[in-house]
Structures are given as C-alpha cells and as structure tokens.
mmJSON file of the N, C-alpha and C atoms, coordinates in Angstrom:
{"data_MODEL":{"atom_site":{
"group_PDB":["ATOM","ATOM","ATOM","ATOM","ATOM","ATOM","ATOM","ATOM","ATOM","ATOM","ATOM","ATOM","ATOM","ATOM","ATOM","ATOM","ATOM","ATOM","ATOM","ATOM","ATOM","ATOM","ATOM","ATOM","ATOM","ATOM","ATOM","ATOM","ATOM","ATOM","ATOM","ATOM","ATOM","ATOM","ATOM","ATOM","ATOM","ATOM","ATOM","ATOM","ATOM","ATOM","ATOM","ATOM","ATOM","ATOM","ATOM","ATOM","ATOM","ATOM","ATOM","ATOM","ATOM","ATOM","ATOM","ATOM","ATOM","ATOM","ATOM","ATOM","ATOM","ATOM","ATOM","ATOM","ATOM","ATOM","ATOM","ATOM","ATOM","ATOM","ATOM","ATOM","ATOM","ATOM","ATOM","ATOM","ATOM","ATOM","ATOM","ATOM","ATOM","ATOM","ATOM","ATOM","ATOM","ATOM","ATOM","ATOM","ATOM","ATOM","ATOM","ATOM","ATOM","ATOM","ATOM","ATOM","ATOM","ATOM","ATOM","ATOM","ATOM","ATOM","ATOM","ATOM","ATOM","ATOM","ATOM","ATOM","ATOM","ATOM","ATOM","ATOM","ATOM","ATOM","ATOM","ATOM","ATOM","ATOM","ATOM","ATOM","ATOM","ATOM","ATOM","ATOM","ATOM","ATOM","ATOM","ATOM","ATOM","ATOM","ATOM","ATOM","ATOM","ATOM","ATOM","ATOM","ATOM","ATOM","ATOM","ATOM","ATOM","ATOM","ATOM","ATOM","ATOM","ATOM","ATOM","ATOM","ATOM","ATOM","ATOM","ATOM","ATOM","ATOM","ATOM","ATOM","ATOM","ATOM","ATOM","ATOM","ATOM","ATOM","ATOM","ATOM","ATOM","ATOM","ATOM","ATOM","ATOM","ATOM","ATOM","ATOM","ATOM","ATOM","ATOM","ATOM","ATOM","ATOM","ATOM","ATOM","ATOM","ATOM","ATOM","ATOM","ATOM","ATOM","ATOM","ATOM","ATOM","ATOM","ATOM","ATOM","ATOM","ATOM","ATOM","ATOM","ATOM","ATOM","ATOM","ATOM","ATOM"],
"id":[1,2,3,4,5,6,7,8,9,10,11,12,13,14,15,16,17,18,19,20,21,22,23,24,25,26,27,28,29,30,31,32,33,34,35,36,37,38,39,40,41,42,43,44,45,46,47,48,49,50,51,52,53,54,55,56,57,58,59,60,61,62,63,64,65,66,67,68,69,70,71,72,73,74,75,76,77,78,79,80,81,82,83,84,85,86,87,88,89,90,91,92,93,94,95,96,97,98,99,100,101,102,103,104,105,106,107,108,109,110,111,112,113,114,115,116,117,118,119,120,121,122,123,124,125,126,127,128,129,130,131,132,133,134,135,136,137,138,139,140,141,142,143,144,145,146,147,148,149,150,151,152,153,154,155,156,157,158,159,160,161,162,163,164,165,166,167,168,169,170,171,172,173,174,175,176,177,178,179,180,181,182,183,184,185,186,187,188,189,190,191,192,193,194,195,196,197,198,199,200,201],
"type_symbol":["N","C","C","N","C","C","N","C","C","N","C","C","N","C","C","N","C","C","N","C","C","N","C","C","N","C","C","N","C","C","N","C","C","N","C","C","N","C","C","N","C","C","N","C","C","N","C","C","N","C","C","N","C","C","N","C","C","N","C","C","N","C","C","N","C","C","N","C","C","N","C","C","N","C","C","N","C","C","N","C","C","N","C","C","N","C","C","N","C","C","N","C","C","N","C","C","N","C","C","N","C","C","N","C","C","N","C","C","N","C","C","N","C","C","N","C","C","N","C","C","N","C","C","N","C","C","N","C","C","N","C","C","N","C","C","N","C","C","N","C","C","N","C","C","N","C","C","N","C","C","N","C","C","N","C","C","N","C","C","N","C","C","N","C","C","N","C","C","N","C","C","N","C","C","N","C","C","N","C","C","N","C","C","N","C","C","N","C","C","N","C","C","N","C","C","N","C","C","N","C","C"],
"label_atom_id":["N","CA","C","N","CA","C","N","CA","C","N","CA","C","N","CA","C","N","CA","C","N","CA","C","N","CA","C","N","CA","C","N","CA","C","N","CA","C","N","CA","C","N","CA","C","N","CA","C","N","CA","C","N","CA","C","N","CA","C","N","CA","C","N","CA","C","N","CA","C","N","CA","C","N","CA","C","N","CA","C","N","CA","C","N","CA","C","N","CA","C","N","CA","C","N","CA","C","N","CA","C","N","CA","C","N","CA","C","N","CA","C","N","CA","C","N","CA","C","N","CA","C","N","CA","C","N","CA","C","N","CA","C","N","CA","C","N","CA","C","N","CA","C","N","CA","C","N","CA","C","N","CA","C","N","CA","C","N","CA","C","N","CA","C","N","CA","C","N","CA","C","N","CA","C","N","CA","C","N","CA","C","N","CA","C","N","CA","C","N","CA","C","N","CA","C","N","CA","C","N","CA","C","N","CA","C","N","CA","C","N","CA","C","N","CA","C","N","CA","C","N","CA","C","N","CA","C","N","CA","C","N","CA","C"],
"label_alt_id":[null,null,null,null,null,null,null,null,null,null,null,null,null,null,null,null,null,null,null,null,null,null,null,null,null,null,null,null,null,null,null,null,null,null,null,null,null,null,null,null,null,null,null,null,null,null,null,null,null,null,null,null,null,null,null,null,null,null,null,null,null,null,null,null,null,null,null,null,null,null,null,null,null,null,null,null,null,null,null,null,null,null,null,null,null,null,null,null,null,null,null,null,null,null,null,null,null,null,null,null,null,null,null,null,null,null,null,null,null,null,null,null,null,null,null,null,null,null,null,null,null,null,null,null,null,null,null,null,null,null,null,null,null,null,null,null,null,null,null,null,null,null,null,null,null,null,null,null,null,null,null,null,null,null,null,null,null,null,null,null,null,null,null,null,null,null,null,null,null,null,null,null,null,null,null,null,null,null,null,null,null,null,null,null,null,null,null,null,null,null,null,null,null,null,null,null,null,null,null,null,null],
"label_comp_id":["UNK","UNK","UNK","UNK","UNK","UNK","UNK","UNK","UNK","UNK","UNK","UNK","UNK","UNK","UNK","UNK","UNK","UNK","UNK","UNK","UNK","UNK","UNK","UNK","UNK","UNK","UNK","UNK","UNK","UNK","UNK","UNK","UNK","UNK","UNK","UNK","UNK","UNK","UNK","UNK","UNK","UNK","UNK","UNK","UNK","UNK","UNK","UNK","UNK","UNK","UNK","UNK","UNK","UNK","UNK","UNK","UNK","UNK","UNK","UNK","UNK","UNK","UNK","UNK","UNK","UNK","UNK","UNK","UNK","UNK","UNK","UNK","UNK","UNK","UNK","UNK","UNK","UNK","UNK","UNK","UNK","UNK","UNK","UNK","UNK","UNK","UNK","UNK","UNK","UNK","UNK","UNK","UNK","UNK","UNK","UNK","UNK","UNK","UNK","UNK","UNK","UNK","UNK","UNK","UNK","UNK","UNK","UNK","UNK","UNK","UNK","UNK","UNK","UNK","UNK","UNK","UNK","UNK","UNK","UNK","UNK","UNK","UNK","UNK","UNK","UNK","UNK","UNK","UNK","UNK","UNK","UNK","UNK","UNK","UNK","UNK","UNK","UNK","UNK","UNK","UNK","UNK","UNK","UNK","UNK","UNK","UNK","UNK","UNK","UNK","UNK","UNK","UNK","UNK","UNK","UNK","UNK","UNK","UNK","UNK","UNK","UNK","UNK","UNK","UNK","UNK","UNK","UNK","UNK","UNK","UNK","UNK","UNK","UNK","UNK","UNK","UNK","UNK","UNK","UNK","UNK","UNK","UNK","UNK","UNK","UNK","UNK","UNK","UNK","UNK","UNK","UNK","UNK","UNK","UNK","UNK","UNK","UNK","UNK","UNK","UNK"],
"label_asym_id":["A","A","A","A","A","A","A","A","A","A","A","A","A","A","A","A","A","A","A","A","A","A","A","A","A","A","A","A","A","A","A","A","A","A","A","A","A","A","A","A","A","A","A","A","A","A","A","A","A","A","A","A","A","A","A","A","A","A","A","A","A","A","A","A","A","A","A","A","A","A","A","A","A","A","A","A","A","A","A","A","A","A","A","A","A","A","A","A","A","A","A","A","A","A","A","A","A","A","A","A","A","A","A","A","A","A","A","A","A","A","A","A","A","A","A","A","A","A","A","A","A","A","A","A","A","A","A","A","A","A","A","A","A","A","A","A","A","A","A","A","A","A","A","A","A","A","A","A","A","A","A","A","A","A","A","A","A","A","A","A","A","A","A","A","A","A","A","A","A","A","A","A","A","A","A","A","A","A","A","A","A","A","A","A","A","A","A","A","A","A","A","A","A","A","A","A","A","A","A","A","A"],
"label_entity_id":["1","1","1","1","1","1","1","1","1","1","1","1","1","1","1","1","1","1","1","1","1","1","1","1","1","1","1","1","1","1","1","1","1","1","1","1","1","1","1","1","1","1","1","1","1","1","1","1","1","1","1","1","1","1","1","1","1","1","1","1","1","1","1","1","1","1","1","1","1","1","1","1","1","1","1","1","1","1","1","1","1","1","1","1","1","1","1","1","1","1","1","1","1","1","1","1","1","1","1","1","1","1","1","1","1","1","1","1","1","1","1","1","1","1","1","1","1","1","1","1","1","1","1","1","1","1","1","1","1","1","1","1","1","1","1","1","1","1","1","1","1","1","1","1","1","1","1","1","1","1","1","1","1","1","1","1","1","1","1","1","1","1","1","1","1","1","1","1","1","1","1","1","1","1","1","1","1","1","1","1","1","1","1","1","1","1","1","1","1","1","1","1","1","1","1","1","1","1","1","1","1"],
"label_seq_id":[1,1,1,2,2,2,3,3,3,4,4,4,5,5,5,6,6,6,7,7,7,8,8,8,9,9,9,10,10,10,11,11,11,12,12,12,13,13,13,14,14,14,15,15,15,16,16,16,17,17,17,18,18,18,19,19,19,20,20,20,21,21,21,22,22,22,23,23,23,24,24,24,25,25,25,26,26,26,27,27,27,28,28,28,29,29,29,30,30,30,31,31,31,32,32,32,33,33,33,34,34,34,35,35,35,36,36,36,37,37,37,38,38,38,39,39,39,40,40,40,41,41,41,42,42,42,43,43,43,44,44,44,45,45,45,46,46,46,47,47,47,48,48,48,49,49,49,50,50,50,51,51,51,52,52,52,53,53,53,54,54,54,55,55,55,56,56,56,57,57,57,58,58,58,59,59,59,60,60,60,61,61,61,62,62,62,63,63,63,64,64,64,65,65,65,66,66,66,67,67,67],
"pdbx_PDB_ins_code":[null,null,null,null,null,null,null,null,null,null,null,null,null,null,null,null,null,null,null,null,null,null,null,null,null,null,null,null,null,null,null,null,null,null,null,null,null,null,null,null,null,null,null,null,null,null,null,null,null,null,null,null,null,null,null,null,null,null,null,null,null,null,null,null,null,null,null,null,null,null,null,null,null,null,null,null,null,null,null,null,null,null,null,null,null,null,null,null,null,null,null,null,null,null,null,null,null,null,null,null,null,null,null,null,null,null,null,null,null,null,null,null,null,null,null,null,null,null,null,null,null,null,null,null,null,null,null,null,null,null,null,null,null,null,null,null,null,null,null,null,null,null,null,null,null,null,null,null,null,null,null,null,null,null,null,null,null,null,null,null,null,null,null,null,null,null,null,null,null,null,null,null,null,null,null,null,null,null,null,null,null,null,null,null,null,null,null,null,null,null,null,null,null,null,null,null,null,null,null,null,null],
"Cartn_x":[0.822,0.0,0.869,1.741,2.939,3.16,3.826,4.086,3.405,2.161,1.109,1.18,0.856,0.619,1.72,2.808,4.504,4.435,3.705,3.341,2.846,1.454,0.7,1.184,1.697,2.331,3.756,4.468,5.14,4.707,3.786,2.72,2.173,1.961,0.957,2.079,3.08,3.865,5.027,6.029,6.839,5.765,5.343,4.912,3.518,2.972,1.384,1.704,2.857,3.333,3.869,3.935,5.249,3.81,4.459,3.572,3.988,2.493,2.557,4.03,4.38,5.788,5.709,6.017,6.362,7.333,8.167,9.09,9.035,7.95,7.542,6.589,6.041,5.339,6.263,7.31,8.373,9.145,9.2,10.401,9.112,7.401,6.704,6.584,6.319,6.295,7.638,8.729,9.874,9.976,9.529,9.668,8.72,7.262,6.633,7.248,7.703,8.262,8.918,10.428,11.113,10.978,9.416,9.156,8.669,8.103,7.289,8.028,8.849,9.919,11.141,11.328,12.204,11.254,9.658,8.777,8.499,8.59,8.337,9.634,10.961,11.961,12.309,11.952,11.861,10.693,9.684,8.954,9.567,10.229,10.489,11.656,12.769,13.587,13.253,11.985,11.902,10.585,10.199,9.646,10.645,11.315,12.322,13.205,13.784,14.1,13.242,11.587,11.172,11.104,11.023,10.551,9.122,8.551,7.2,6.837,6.915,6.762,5.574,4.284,3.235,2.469,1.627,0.768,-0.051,-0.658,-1.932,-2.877,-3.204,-4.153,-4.086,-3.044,-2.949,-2.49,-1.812,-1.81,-3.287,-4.372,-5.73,-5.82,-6.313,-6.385,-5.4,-4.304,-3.765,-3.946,-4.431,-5.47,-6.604,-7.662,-8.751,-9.684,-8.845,-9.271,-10.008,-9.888,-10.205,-12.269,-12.196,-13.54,-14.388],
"Cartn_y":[-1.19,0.0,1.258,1.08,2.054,2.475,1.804,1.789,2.881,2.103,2.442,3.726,4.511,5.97,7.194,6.251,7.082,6.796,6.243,6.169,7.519,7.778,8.608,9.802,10.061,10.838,11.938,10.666,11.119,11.908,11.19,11.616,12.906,12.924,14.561,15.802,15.52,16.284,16.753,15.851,15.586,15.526,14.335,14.297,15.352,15.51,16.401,17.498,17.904,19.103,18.632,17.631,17.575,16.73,16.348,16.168,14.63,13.882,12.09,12.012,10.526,10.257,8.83,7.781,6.515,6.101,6.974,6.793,7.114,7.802,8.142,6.855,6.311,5.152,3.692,3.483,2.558,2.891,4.029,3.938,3.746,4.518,3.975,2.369,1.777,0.537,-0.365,0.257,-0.087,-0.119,1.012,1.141,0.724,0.468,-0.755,-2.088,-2.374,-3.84,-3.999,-2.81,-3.113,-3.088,-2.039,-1.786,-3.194,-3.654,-5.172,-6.245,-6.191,-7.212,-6.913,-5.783,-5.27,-5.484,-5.599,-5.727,-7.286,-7.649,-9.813,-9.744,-9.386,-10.175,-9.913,-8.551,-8.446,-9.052,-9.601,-10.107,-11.88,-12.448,-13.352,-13.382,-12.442,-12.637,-12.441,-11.574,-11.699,-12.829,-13.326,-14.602,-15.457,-15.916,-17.061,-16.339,-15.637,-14.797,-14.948,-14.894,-15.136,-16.763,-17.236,-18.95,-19.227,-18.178,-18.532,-19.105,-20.534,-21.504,-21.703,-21.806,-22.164,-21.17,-22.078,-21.205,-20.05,-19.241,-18.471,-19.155,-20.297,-20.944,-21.698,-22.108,-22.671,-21.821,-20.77,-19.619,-18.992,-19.247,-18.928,-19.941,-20.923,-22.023,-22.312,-21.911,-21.858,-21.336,-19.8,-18.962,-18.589,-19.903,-19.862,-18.813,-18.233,-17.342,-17.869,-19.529,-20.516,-19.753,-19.782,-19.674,-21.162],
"Cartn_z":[0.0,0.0,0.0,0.823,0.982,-0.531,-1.481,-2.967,-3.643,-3.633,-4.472,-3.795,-2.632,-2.38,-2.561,-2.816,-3.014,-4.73,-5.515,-6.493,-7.242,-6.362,-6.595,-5.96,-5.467,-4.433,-5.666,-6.514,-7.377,-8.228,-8.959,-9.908,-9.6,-8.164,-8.252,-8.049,-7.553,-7.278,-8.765,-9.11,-10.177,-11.401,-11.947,-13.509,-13.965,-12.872,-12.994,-13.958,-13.942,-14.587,-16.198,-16.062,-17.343,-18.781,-19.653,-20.696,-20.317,-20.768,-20.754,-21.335,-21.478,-21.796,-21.243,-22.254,-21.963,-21.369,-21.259,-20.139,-18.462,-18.538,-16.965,-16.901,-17.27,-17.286,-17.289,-17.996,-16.97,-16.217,-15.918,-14.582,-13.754,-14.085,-12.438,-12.814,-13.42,-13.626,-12.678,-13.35,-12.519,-11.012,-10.64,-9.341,-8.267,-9.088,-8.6,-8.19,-9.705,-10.134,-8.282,-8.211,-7.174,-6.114,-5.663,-4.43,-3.848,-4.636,-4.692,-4.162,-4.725,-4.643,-3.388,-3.003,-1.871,-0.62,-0.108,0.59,0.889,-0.252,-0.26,-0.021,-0.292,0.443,1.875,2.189,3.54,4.426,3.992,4.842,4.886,3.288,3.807,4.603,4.73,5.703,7.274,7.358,8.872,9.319,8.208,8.635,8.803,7.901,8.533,9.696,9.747,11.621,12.608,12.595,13.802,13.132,12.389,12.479,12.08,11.259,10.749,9.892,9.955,8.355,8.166,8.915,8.401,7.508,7.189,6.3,6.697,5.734,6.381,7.069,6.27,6.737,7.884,8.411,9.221,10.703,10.249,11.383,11.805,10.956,11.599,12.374,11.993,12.501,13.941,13.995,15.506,16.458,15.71,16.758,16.844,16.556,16.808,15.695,14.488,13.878,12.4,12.278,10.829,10.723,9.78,9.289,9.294],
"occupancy":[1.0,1.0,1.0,1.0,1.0,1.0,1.0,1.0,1.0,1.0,1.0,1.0,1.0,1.0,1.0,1.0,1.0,1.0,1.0,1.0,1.0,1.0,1.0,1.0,1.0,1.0,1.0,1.0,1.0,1.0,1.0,1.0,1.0,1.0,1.0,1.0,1.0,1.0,1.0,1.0,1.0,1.0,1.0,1.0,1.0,1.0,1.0,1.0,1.0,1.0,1.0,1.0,1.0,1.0,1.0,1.0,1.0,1.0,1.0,1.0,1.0,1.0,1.0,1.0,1.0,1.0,1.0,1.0,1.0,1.0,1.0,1.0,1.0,1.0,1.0,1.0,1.0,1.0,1.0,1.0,1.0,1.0,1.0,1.0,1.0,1.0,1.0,1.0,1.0,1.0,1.0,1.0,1.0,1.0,1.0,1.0,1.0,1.0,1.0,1.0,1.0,1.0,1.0,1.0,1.0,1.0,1.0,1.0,1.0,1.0,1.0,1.0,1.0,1.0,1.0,1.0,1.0,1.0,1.0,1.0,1.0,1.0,1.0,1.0,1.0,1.0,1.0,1.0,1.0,1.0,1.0,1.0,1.0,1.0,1.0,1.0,1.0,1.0,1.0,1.0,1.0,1.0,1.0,1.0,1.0,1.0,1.0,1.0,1.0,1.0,1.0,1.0,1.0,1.0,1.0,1.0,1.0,1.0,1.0,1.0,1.0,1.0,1.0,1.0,1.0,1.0,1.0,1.0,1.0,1.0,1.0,1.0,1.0,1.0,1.0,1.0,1.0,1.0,1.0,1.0,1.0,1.0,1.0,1.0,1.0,1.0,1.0,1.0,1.0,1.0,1.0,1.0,1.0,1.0,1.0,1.0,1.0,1.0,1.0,1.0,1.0],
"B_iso_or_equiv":[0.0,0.0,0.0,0.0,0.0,0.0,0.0,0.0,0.0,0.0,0.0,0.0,0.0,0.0,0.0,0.0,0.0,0.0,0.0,0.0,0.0,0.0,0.0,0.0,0.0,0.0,0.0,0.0,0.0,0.0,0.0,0.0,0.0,0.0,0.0,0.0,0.0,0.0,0.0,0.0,0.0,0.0,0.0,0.0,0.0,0.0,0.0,0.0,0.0,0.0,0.0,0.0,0.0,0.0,0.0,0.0,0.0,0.0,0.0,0.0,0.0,0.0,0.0,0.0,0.0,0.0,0.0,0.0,0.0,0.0,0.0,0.0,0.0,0.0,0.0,0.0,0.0,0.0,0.0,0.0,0.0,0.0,0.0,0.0,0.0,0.0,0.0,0.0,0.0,0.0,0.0,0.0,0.0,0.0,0.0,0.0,0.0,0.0,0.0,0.0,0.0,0.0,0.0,0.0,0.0,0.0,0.0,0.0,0.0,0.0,0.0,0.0,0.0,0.0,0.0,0.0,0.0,0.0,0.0,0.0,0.0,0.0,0.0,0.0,0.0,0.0,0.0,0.0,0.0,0.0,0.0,0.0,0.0,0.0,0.0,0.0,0.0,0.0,0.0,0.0,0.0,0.0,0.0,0.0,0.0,0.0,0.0,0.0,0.0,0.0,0.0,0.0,0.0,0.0,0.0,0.0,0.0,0.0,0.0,0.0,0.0,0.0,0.0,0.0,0.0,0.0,0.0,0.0,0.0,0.0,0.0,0.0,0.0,0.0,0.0,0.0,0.0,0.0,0.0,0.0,0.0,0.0,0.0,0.0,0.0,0.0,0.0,0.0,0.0,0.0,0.0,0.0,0.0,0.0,0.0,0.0,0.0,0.0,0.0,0.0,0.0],
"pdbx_formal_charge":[null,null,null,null,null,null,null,null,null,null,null,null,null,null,null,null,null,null,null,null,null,null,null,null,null,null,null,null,null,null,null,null,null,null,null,null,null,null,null,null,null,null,null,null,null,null,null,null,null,null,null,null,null,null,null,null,null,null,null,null,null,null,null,null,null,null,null,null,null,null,null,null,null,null,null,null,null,null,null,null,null,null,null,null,null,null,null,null,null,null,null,null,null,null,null,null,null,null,null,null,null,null,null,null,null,null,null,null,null,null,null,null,null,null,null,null,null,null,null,null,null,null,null,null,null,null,null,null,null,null,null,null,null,null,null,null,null,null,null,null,null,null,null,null,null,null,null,null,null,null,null,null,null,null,null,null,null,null,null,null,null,null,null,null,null,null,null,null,null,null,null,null,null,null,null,null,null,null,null,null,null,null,null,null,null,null,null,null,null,null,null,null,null,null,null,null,null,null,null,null,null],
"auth_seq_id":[1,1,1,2,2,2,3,3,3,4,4,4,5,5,5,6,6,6,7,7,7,8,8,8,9,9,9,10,10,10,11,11,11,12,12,12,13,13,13,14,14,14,15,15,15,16,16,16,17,17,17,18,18,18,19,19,19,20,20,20,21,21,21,22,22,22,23,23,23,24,24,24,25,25,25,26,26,26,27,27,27,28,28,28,29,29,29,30,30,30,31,31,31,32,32,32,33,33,33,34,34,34,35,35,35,36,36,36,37,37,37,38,38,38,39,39,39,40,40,40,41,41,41,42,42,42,43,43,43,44,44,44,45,45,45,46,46,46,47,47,47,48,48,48,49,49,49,50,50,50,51,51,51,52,52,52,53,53,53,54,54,54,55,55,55,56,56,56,57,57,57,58,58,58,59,59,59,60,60,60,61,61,61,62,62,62,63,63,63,64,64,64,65,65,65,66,66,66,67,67,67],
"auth_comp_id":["UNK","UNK","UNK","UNK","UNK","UNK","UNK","UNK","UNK","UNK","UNK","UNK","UNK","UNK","UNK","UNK","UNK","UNK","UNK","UNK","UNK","UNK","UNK","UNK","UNK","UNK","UNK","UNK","UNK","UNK","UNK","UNK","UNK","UNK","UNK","UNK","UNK","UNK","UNK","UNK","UNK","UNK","UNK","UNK","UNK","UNK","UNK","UNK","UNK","UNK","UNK","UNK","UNK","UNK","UNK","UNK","UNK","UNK","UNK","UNK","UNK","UNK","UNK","UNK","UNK","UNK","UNK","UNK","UNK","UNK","UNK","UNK","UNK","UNK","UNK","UNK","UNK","UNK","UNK","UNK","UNK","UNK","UNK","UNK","UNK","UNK","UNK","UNK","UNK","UNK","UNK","UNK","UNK","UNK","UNK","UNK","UNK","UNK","UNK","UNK","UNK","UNK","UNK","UNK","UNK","UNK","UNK","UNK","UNK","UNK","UNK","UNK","UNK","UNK","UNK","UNK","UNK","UNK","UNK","UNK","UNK","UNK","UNK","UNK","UNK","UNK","UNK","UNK","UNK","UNK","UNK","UNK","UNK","UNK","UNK","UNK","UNK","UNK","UNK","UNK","UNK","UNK","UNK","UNK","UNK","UNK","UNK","UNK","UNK","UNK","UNK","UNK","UNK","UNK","UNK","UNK","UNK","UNK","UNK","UNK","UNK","UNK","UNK","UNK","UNK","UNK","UNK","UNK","UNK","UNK","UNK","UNK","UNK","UNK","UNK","UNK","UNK","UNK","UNK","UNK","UNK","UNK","UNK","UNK","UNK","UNK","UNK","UNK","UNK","UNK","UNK","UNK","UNK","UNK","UNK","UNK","UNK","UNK","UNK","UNK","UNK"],
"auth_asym_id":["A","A","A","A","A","A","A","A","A","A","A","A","A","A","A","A","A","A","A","A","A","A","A","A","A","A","A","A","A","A","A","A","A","A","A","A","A","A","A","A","A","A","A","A","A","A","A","A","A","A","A","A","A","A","A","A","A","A","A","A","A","A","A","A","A","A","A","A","A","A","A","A","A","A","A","A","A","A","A","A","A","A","A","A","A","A","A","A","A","A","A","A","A","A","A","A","A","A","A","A","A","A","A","A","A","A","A","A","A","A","A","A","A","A","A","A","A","A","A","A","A","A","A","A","A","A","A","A","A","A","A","A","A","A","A","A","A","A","A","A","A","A","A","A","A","A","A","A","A","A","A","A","A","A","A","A","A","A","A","A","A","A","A","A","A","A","A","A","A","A","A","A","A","A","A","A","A","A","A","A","A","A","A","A","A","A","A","A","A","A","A","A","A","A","A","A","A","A","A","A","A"],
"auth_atom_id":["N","CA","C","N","CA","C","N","CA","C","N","CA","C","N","CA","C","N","CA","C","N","CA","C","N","CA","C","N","CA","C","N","CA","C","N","CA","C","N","CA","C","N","CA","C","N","CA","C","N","CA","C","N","CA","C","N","CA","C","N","CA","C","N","CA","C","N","CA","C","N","CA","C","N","CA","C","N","CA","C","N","CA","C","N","CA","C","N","CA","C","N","CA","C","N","CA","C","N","CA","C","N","CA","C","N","CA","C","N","CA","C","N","CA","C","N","CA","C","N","CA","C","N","CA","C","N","CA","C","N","CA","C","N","CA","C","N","CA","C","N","CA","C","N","CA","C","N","CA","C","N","CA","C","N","CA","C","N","CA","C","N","CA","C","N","CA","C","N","CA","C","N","CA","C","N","CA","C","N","CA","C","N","CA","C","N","CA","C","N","CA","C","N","CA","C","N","CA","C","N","CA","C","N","CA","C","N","CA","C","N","CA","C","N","CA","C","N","CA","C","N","CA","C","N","CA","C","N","CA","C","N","CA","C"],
"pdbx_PDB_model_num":[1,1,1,1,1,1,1,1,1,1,1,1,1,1,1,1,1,1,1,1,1,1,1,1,1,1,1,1,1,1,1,1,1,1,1,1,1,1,1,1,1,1,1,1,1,1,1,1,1,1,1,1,1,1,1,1,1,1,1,1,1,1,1,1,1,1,1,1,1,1,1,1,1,1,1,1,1,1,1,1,1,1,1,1,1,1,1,1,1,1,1,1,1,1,1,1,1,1,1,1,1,1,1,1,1,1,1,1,1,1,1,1,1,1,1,1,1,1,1,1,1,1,1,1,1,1,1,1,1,1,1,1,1,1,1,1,1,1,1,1,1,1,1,1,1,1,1,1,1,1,1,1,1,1,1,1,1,1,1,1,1,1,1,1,1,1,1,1,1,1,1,1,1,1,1,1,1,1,1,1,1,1,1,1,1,1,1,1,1,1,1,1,1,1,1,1,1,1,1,1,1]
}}}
C-alpha cells in the first residue's frame, strides 16, 4: 500500500506538470516492479528470523481465527 501511495504521491507532485511520456510510465512501472519485490523479500527474511513456516491458513487455525 505504501508503494502504491509514493506512487501517486510522485505523480501529483513531479509528472502532474510535465507532458505524458512513456518513459515516466516505466520507470513507475519499474519502481513498482522493485518496491514489490524489496517488501516480499523483507517479509520473507523476517519470517524465517522469527521462524514462521506455516501457512496463512494454518496460522488462523492456531489462533482460533479458521472460518
């Protein structure tokens, strides 16, 4: 969510002014791409740091939270 609002956040500030351009459209693409990917690897490194292997589903299910 973070991404997406530093996304828009760029956009209103920086490009609002400037004329469309396919190149402002892959670097935000890009910087999606990496924000994305810098967020999933940090969550999987501090899942395996605390030791969290199970699933979603099964982390409801441990705390009483399963549908």
């Amino acid at each position: 969510m973070g991404t997406v609002f530093w996304g828009g956040f760029m956009w209103l500030i920086v490009w609002r002014s400037q004329e469309p351009s396919i190149n402002n459209l892959y670097m935000s693409l890009l910087f999606g791409f990496l924000s994305g990917l810098g967020l999933s690897l940090e969550v999987l490194y501090y899942s395996r740091k605390l030791k969290i292997t199970s699933s979603w589903a099964e982390w409801l299910k441990e705390h009483d939270l399963a549908e």
